[in-house]
Short mmCIF file of C-alpha atoms in Angstrom, two decimals:
data_model
loop_
_atom_site.label_atom_id
_atom_site.label_comp_id
_atom_site.label_asym_id
_atom_site.label_seq_id
_atom_site.Cartn_x
_atom_site.Cartn_y
_atom_site.Cartn_z
CA MET A 1 22.75 3.00 7.10
CA ASN A 2 21.13 0.26 5.05
CA GLY A 3 21.99 0.98 1.41
CA LEU A 4 18.44 0.19 0.35
CA PHE A 5 17.18 3.26 2.18
CA SER A 6 20.16 5.62 1.88
CA CYS A 7 18.93 7.07 -1.40
CA CYS A 8 15.53 7.77 0.12
CA PHE A 9 17.17 9.41 3.13
CA ASP A 10 19.27 11.62 0.86
CA GLU A 11 16.16 12.63 -1.05
CA CYS A 12 14.45 13.64 2.18
CA LEU A 13 17.38 15.86 3.14
CA MET A 14 17.71 17.29 -0.36
CA GLY A 15 14.70 19.49 0.16
CA PHE A 16 14.60 19.75 3.94
CA GLY A 17 12.80 22.90 5.00
CA GLU A 18 9.78 24.87 3.92
CA GLU A 19 10.23 24.18 0.19
CA LYS A 20 10.81 20.45 0.01
CA TYR A 21 11.80 18.82 -3.25
CA LEU A 22 9.62 15.81 -4.00
CA VAL A 23 10.70 13.08 -6.39
CA PRO A 24 8.22 12.24 -9.17
CA PHE A 25 6.87 8.75 -8.43
CA THR A 26 7.85 6.34 -11.21
CA TRP A 27 8.39 2.59 -11.29
CA ASN A 28 12.19 2.81 -11.42
CA GLN A 29 12.21 4.62 -8.04
CA LEU A 30 11.01 1.36 -6.49
CA ARG A 31 14.38 -0.27 -7.13
CA ARG A 32 15.41 1.39 -3.87
CA HIS A 33 12.70 -0.22 -1.79
CA TYR A 34 11.56 -3.60 -0.57
CA PRO A 35 8.67 -5.08 -2.58
CA VAL A 36 5.38 -3.29 -1.94
CA ARG A 37 2.79 -5.67 -0.50
CA LEU A 38 0.33 -3.12 0.89
CA LEU A 39 -0.95 0.10 -0.71
CA LEU A 40 -2.73 2.42 1.72
CA THR A 41 -4.78 5.23 0.24
CA ASP A 42 -6.52 8.16 1.82
CA MET A 43 -9.94 8.87 0.30
CA ASP A 44 -10.93 12.55 0.24
CA GLY A 45 -8.43 14.58 -1.76
CA THR A 46 -6.46 11.48 -2.77
CA PHE A 47 -8.49 8.54 -4.11
CA LEU A 48 -11.60 10.66 -4.68
CA ASN A 49 -11.59 13.60 -7.07
CA SER A 50 -12.60 17.16 -6.22
CA ALA A 51 -16.24 16.26 -6.80
CA HIS A 52 -15.81 13.53 -4.12
CA LYS A 53 -16.26 10.77 -6.71
CA ALA A 54 -14.16 7.69 -7.46
CA SER A 55 -12.96 7.64 -11.06
CA ALA A 56 -13.51 4.48 -13.09
CA ALA A 57 -9.73 4.17 -13.47
CA ASN A 58 -9.17 4.29 -9.71
CA VAL A 59 -11.90 1.75 -8.99
CA ALA A 60 -10.54 -0.65 -11.62
CA ALA A 61 -6.99 -0.25 -10.31
CA PHE A 62 -8.08 -0.92 -6.72
CA ALA A 63 -10.05 -4.00 -7.77
CA SER A 64 -7.14 -5.44 -9.76
CA LEU A 65 -4.35 -5.13 -7.21
CA ARG A 66 -4.92 -8.29 -5.19
CA SER A 67 -4.41 -10.45 -8.28
CA HIS A 68 -0.91 -8.97 -8.44
CA GLY A 69 -0.07 -9.78 -4.82
CA ILE A 70 -0.59 -6.23 -3.50
CA ILE A 71 -3.34 -5.53 -0.95
CA PRO A 72 -5.11 -2.17 -1.34
CA VAL A 73 -6.39 -0.57 1.85
CA VAL A 74 -8.89 2.26 2.27
CA THR A 75 -7.31 4.49 4.93
CA THR A 76 -9.52 7.39 5.92
CA GLY A 77 -10.94 9.62 8.59
CA ARG A 78 -14.41 8.46 7.60
CA PRO A 79 -16.33 5.55 9.13
CA ARG A 80 -16.62 2.52 6.84
CA GLN A 81 -20.33 3.14 6.16
CA SER A 82 -19.54 6.70 5.14
CA VAL A 83 -17.13 5.41 2.50
CA ILE A 84 -19.72 2.94 1.22
CA ASP A 85 -22.44 5.59 1.06
CA GLY A 86 -20.12 8.20 -0.39
CA ILE A 87 -18.83 6.22 -3.37
CA GLY A 88 -21.91 4.00 -3.69
CA PRO A 89 -22.49 0.41 -2.53
CA GLU A 90 -21.98 -1.02 -6.03
CA VAL A 91 -18.64 0.73 -6.44
CA TYR A 92 -17.48 -0.37 -2.98
CA GLU A 93 -18.52 -3.94 -3.78
CA ARG A 94 -16.26 -3.87 -6.85
CA MET A 95 -13.37 -2.65 -4.73
CA VAL A 96 -13.99 -4.81 -1.65
CA PRO A 97 -16.15 -7.81 -2.67
CA HIS A 98 -18.59 -8.83 0.09
CA GLY A 99 -16.82 -6.39 2.42
CA LYS A 100 -14.01 -8.91 2.84
CA GLY A 101 -11.01 -6.66 2.82
CA PRO A 102 -8.89 -4.63 5.23
CA GLY A 103 -9.54 -1.02 6.07
CA ILE A 104 -8.37 1.73 8.40
CA PHE A 105 -11.18 4.08 9.39
CA MET A 106 -11.72 7.15 11.54
CA ASN A 107 -8.02 8.00 11.45
CA GLY A 108 -6.93 4.67 12.90
CA SER A 109 -9.62 4.36 15.58
CA VAL A 110 -11.16 1.39 13.76
CA VAL A 111 -9.22 -1.27 11.83
CA TYR A 112 -10.59 -4.21 9.85
CA GLY A 113 -8.59 -7.28 8.82
CA LEU A 114 -8.05 -9.19 5.62
CA SER A 115 -11.46 -10.89 5.80
CA GLY A 116 -13.28 -7.76 6.93
CA GLU A 117 -13.20 -8.74 10.60
CA LEU A 118 -12.81 -6.07 13.29
CA LEU A 119 -9.22 -6.07 14.54
CA TYR A 120 -9.14 -2.93 16.65
CA GLU A 121 -11.39 -0.18 17.95
CA LYS A 122 -10.65 2.77 20.22
CA HIS A 123 -13.22 5.19 21.66
CA ILE A 124 -12.76 8.58 23.26
CA GLU A 125 -13.06 8.18 27.03
CA LEU A 126 -16.28 9.71 28.37
CA SER A 127 -14.33 11.91 30.80
CA ASP A 128 -12.28 13.31 27.92
CA ALA A 129 -15.43 13.88 25.87
CA GLU A 130 -17.07 15.69 28.79
CA GLN A 131 -14.09 18.06 29.06
CA LEU A 132 -14.25 18.67 25.30
CA PHE A 133 -17.95 19.53 25.37
CA GLN A 134 -17.45 21.85 28.33
CA ALA A 135 -14.79 23.68 26.33
CA LEU A 136 -17.07 23.88 23.29
CA ASP A 137 -19.82 25.33 25.48
CA ARG A 138 -17.44 28.02 26.72
CA ILE A 139 -16.30 28.82 23.18
CA GLY A 140 -19.87 28.88 21.91
CA CYS A 141 -19.75 26.35 19.07
CA ARG A 142 -21.59 23.36 20.57
CA ASP A 143 -24.19 23.71 17.80
CA ARG A 144 -21.78 22.55 15.08
CA VAL A 145 -20.53 19.29 16.60
CA CYS A 146 -21.02 15.72 15.36
CA GLY A 147 -20.00 12.48 17.07
CA TYR A 148 -18.96 9.43 15.04
CA ASN A 149 -18.95 5.74 15.81
CA GLU A 150 -19.44 2.62 13.72
CA GLN A 151 -23.19 2.73 14.35
CA GLY A 152 -23.68 6.19 12.87
CA ILE A 153 -23.19 9.96 13.05
CA TYR A 154 -24.94 12.04 15.70
CA CYS A 155 -25.55 15.73 16.36
CA GLU A 156 -27.79 17.84 18.58
CA GLU A 157 -28.94 20.32 15.91
CA GLU A 158 -29.81 20.08 12.24
CA ASN A 159 -27.95 22.94 10.55
CA GLU A 160 -25.65 23.72 7.62
CA PHE A 161 -22.52 22.90 9.62
CA ASN A 162 -23.58 19.51 10.92
CA PHE A 163 -25.06 18.41 7.60
CA ARG A 164 -22.31 19.72 5.30
CA LEU A 165 -20.42 16.42 5.07
CA HIS A 166 -23.69 14.63 4.34
CA LEU A 167 -24.69 17.06 1.59
CA GLU A 168 -21.29 17.60 -0.05
CA TYR A 169 -19.40 14.35 0.62
CA GLY A 170 -22.19 11.79 0.68
CA GLU A 171 -21.69 10.82 4.32
CA PRO A 172 -24.64 9.17 6.10
CA ARG A 173 -27.26 11.64 7.32
CA PRO A 174 -26.57 12.54 10.96
CA THR A 175 -29.11 11.43 13.54
CA VAL A 176 -30.30 14.35 15.66
CA VAL A 177 -30.39 13.48 19.37
CA GLU A 178 -31.69 15.44 22.35
CA LYS A 179 -29.51 18.25 23.63
CA GLY A 180 -27.15 17.01 26.29
CA GLN A 181 -26.96 13.46 24.91
CA LEU A 182 -23.69 13.66 22.96
CA PRO A 183 -21.37 13.77 26.02
CA LYS A 184 -22.97 10.55 27.26
CA MET A 185 -22.34 8.59 24.05
CA LYS A 186 -19.22 6.65 23.04
CA PHE A 187 -17.50 8.00 19.94
CA ASN A 188 -14.39 7.15 17.94
CA LYS A 189 -14.11 10.76 16.84
CA ILE A 190 -15.89 14.07 17.38
CA ILE A 191 -15.80 16.76 14.70
CA ILE A 192 -16.43 20.50 14.78
CA ASN A 193 -17.37 22.12 11.47
CA GLY A 194 -17.06 25.76 10.50
CA THR A 195 -15.26 27.85 7.91
CA ASP A 196 -11.55 28.13 7.08
CA GLU A 197 -11.27 31.26 9.20
CA THR A 198 -13.30 30.09 12.18
CA THR A 199 -11.45 26.77 12.23
CA ASP A 200 -8.09 28.56 12.47
CA LYS A 201 -9.34 30.48 15.49
CA LEU A 202 -11.13 27.51 17.03
CA ARG A 203 -8.08 25.28 17.00
CA ALA A 204 -5.93 27.88 18.72
CA THR A 205 -8.57 28.33 21.42
CA LEU A 206 -9.70 24.73 21.83
CA GLU A 207 -6.47 22.71 21.92
CA PRO A 208 -5.16 24.19 25.21
CA GLN A 209 -8.46 23.24 26.86
CA LEU A 210 -8.41 19.57 25.85
CA SER A 211 -7.41 16.73 28.16
CA SER A 212 -4.28 14.70 27.49
CA GLY A 213 -6.48 11.81 26.37
CA VAL A 214 -7.42 13.39 23.03
CA LYS A 215 -5.84 15.36 20.20
CA CYS A 216 -6.94 17.48 17.23
CA VAL A 217 -6.32 16.81 13.55
CA ARG A 218 -7.49 18.89 10.60
CA PRO A 219 -8.36 16.76 7.55
CA LEU A 220 -10.28 19.58 5.85
CA THR A 221 -9.64 23.31 5.97
CA TRP A 222 -13.04 23.97 7.53
CA ASN A 223 -13.23 21.30 10.23
CA LEU A 224 -11.42 19.84 13.20
CA GLU A 225 -11.52 16.24 14.34
CA VAL A 226 -10.91 15.23 17.94
CA ILE A 227 -9.67 11.65 18.29
CA PRO A 228 -8.05 9.58 21.06
CA ALA A 229 -4.47 10.60 21.81
CA GLY A 230 -1.92 8.20 20.37
CA ILE A 231 -4.24 7.22 17.52
CA SER A 232 -3.45 7.96 13.87
CA LYS A 233 -3.54 6.32 10.48
CA ALA A 234 0.00 5.16 11.30
CA THR A 235 -1.13 3.26 14.40
CA GLY A 236 -3.92 1.72 12.34
CA MET A 237 -1.33 0.74 9.76
CA GLN A 238 0.74 -0.99 12.44
CA VAL A 239 -2.28 -3.00 13.63
CA LEU A 240 -2.77 -4.18 10.07
CA LEU A 241 0.91 -4.95 9.56
CA ASP A 242 0.98 -7.10 12.69
CA HIS A 243 -2.14 -8.89 11.43
CA LEU A 244 -0.58 -9.56 8.02
CA GLU A 245 2.95 -10.22 9.35
CA LEU A 246 4.45 -7.50 7.15
CA THR A 247 6.77 -4.59 7.91
CA ARG A 248 6.58 -0.87 7.18
CA ALA A 249 9.12 -1.38 4.42
CA ASN A 250 6.44 -3.28 2.49
CA VAL A 251 3.99 -0.35 2.60
CA ALA A 252 3.29 2.34 0.04
CA ALA A 253 0.97 5.06 1.35
CA MET A 254 -0.85 7.87 -0.43
CA GLY A 255 -2.25 11.02 1.16
CA ASP A 256 -2.90 14.72 0.87
CA SER A 257 -3.58 16.25 4.27
CA GLU A 258 -2.59 16.70 7.90
CA ASN A 259 -4.23 13.49 9.07
CA ASP A 260 -2.03 11.54 6.61
CA VAL A 261 1.28 12.85 7.96
CA ASP A 262 2.04 10.12 10.53
CA MET A 263 1.17 7.42 7.99
CA LEU A 264 3.40 8.99 5.35
CA LYS A 265 6.30 9.26 7.80
CA LYS A 266 6.04 5.58 8.72
CA ALA A 267 5.46 4.06 5.27
CA GLY A 268 8.36 2.64 3.29
CA VAL A 269 7.12 4.40 0.14
CA PRO A 270 5.38 7.68 1.09
CA ILE A 271 3.54 9.37 -1.80
CA VAL A 272 1.52 12.58 -1.92
CA VAL A 273 -0.81 13.76 -4.64
CA ALA A 274 0.03 17.01 -6.44
CA ASN A 275 -2.81 18.81 -4.66
CA ALA A 276 -1.55 17.86 -1.17
CA THR A 277 -1.13 20.41 1.58
CA ASP A 278 2.36 21.65 2.43
CA VAL A 279 2.38 19.77 5.73
CA ALA A 280 1.64 16.49 3.94
CA LYS A 281 4.27 17.16 1.29
CA ARG A 282 6.91 17.68 3.95
CA ALA A 283 6.19 14.16 5.25
CA ALA A 284 6.60 12.44 1.87
CA ILE A 285 9.39 11.56 -0.54
CA TYR A 286 7.42 11.05 -3.74
CA GLN A 287 4.73 13.00 -5.55
CA THR A 288 2.29 11.78 -8.18
CA VAL A 289 -0.44 13.54 -10.19
CA SER A 290 -3.45 15.25 -8.59
CA ASN A 291 -6.59 13.58 -7.30
CA ASP A 292 -8.42 14.89 -10.38
CA GLU A 293 -6.09 12.87 -12.61
CA SER A 294 -6.81 9.41 -11.13
CA ALA A 295 -3.71 9.53 -8.95
CA PHE A 296 -4.37 6.12 -7.40
CA ALA A 297 -4.52 4.44 -10.83
CA GLN A 298 -1.31 6.22 -11.81
CA VAL A 299 0.51 4.90 -8.73
CA VAL A 300 -0.83 1.38 -9.30
CA ASN A 301 0.40 1.49 -12.89
CA GLU A 302 3.90 2.39 -11.70
CA LEU A 303 3.83 -0.34 -9.04
CA LEU A 304 2.86 -2.96 -11.61
CA LEU A 305 5.52 -1.74 -14.05
CA ALA A 306 8.10 -2.15 -11.29
CA GLN A 307 6.77 -5.61 -10.52
CA ALA A 308 6.93 -6.64 -14.19
CA HIS A 309 10.46 -5.27 -14.54
CA SER A 310 11.60 -7.16 -11.45
CA SER A 311 10.04 -10.40 -12.74
CA SER A 312 11.71 -10.06 -16.13
CA LYS A 313 15.12 -9.78 -14.48
CA SER A 314 14.69 -12.80 -12.21
#
C-alpha cells in the first residue's frame, strides 16, 4: 500500500463499526495527503448554519481560497438558483464572482465548470418518472411531491409540504402546475416531503416499487429525493476532476448527511462536521466543528496553515 495513504487506511480501520473514531481535522494531518487543490462543500448542515444562513467567516473563507491555489466548490442537492436565492445574490456574488466558478448541484445531476459553463446534466427518464408517480398514487402521497430542474421547481398543489423548503430554506417558490403535468416534465430530481416518521415508512414502501433507473437518497430527515441511478455527488466530483485534470487525491470534501456519503468515500480528504449523521460519519476519516461554528472557515484555516508550513519547509 502506498505509504502516503497507509495512515489514513489505519485510521479508517481503527474505528470500524457502529462507533467509528474520527480524527480531529488539523493542518498537520495533511502531511499524509497529496496537496489539496479542490475543496468540495455540502451546503445545508455543513456550510450553512442551523438557521440556513452563511456565516460571514464562511463566505470570506470561500472567497479567499482561489488566491491560495485551492478551488472551492458548492456541492449540494439544491439547484444552483436555489443556492443563490437561499444565501442571497450578493453573498453568492462574493463567493462566485459573475457566476464564473464550478459547482455540483442536485446531487451530481448538474455540474458546472471552472468558468461557470455547463459540463454535465442528467434527467430522470420519463418512463422511470411515470413508474414513480404511479407508486406515489398507490401510496397516497402524490400531493407532497415537487420536481426540480434548472428552470425551476414544480408541484401540483400548494401546501405546507411542497412549500416547506421555500419557507424554511429560502428555495425558489415552487410553480404550481395542473394535476397530471408532473409525470410529463423532465426533472433532475423529484422530492417527496413529509415528517421524520412518515419518511421512514415511505422509503420502506416506495423503494421496492421504483424502476432500476432511479434511486432514493435522504438529505433531510423529513424528505426523500429520487434521482437518476448511478448519479451522486461523487459522480459529479469525477466530472469536475476530469475537467480540471486533477485526481481524487487532490480533493477535500465536507458533508453531513446521507447524500454526502459517496463523495466522502471517494475524496482524498473526507471531513464531516460535528453535527453529521452517523451514516456520514462512517464514510469519513476526519471531523471538524459543527455547522454552527463556521466549520468551512475552520477547515480552510487548517488547509492554509498546512500550505504555509509546507512552503516554509521547501
